Amino acid sequence: MTSDPNIERLSPRRSEVHAHQNLASGSVRSAPSDAACIEGGAVLLPLSAAQRGVWFAQQINPAISASFKAAEYLEINGAVDQELFEAAVRQVVEDMESLRVTIVEDADGPKQRLNTFPSWSFPIVDFCGESDPADAAHAWMRADMQKPVDLACGPLFSLALLRIDCRRFFFYFCAHHTVADGVSSALFARRLAEVYFALAAGKQPPDSGFGHLHELIAADQAYETSASIHRDREFWLDLMANRPVPVSLAGRRQACLKFHHPRIALLERTKQSLQQLAIHYKSTLPQLCIALTSVYLHRMTNENDLVVGMPLTARMSRALRRQPGMMSNEVPLRLVIEPDRTLAVLLERVKVVVQAAIRHQRYRSEALVSDLGLIGQGDLLYATSVNFIPFEGEMAFDGYPVTGHNLSCGVTDDLTITIFDRGPGNGLELCLDANAALYSEEELNWHLRRLANVFAKAEENVGRAISQYDLLLPEERQLLLEDWNATEASYPSEQCIHELFEAQVQRSPEAVALVHGDETLSYGALNARANRLAHYLRELGVGPDDRVAICAERSLAMVVGLLGVLKAGGAYVPLDP
């Protein structure tokens, strides 16, 4: 499979709970950067630009701290040694400096303080006695995700091992976005499997190769003082000049602290078909998925100029891609859809746009919002984001197979569409993170199924104009074309429609016949207006078998026109304005 390494991996009752309160090691194994200082034995470092963005967002509304968490869990199908597993988890937390910080403020603003909390718990929760152990474990994780976060106290992560049965465990990983992004959660999982395997074999785990937090901060600061940042800024300002209104499947704005998280699995044969299609057009699977999602957004909204968000790692070197911490960024993709062209044409454009975005991905979206004067206005660069999470190779715990499950990618203003590649034989998974004030669960399930249908039929539709893509599911087609049009009724064949209407006028001339906005017309008034129009049309020569075109929006005048044409003896031909 071809995938882009820069695409962000954004990563969630009555029971016996074993809470271990072992002290976390406090050693700091690296020299601080020039911007660091020592305070009370702890290292103080500046925040990265990405951390500042999250920190400022939380300061605006501290009550939504839980919304800035990202969470997932690993399903381990095997008999886990719980003591060894906890030892491995604690070793990885020790290896990963970015997790062992709290955020403090001084006269110069926020800083991250390394190694400031003395202990943290690692719950091992046994759900075997529950009627539905997996459901109970999911409820436990959802409850933990809702707990508020105090950035100054820490820890800014939550970890647990949940026992479903003797050969099935969930490892739960949840972290605030100030200390971890999707790359960090993936690195944590890989390192945990490596350490557990070594401990199970009675060996010393190899070095993590993670590097140190001050190196990440130094790279971030070097970019902020480089010429590259000015080139990147100009690129994004030029791209977003005369930008369109953000496209939203909801069509409105409303803030909300709750979100929905539905998902649907795509068959392996669908993924294989998409992979072959991407290879044929010299593209990548992520780029093809972005193109297909854009087709769906266009067909649902009829907008041709689309701006959607795309999360990226913002790590431009091999060393930084091995460095845990918060660096990820989300950049705007601007795609112009030509409805009369095919998917192949759009895909070529997506390739160019994505490659350009990757080259300029380090410029912070928060800075771009400020540059465009959107701060304080409540405006968005985009409402919808598209994220592709590539498969990163097989992972196992001492030979036991592991499956990853995303619980939350964090806060969303409107909608994030995520496509997970679950690896060979496991197909793709579509997942939506949606603002619960804008979308009902029923609406999201329809969007998921339609979007899945677009993916499944990509190869079949590849030569078809985008305007001809059919989004309707079979049951929707039945509902729209059959069920809603099942309006048969007995009709007196000796009378025409306008004659039946005139009979109703005789029965109740003062009754309300039409309502449109604040306007109303009685049967008598409507009949009088239709009669006047009919006389005028007859003066123009309209009679039997003559067709009269009517081009009007839905209104009182449109109904007057229909009746007037019929009264004149003609047939009306409705035109779509």
PDB file of C-alpha atoms in Angstrom, residues 500-510 523-524 527:
ATOM      1  CA  LEU A 500     -62.921  20.428  -8.892  1.00  0.00           C
ATOM      2  CA  PHE A 501     -61.245  23.526  -7.475  1.00  0.00           C
ATOM      3  CA  GLU A 502     -64.183  25.736  -8.573  1.00  0.00           C
ATOM      4  CA  ALA A 503     -66.597  23.357  -6.839  1.00  0.00           C
ATOM      5  CA  GLN A 504     -64.597  23.830  -3.613  1.00  0.00           C
ATOM      6  CA  VAL A 505     -64.801  27.610  -4.132  1.00  0.00           C
ATOM      7  CA  GLN A 506     -68.597  27.341  -4.187  1.00  0.00           C
ATOM      8  CA  ARG A 507     -68.604  25.344  -0.950  1.00  0.00           C
ATOM      9  CA  SER A 508     -66.243  27.541   1.129  1.00  0.00           C
ATOM     10  CA  PRO A 509     -65.190  30.775  -0.648  1.00  0.00           C
ATOM     11  CA  GLU A 510     -63.891  32.395   2.588  1.00  0.00           C
ATOM     12  CA  TYR A 523     -60.521  30.071  -2.114  1.00  0.00           C
ATOM     13  CA  GLY A 524     -62.561  32.978  -3.477  1.00  0.00           C
ATOM     14  CA  ASN A 527     -60.204  31.790  -7.902  1.00  0.00           C
TER      15      ASN A 527
END
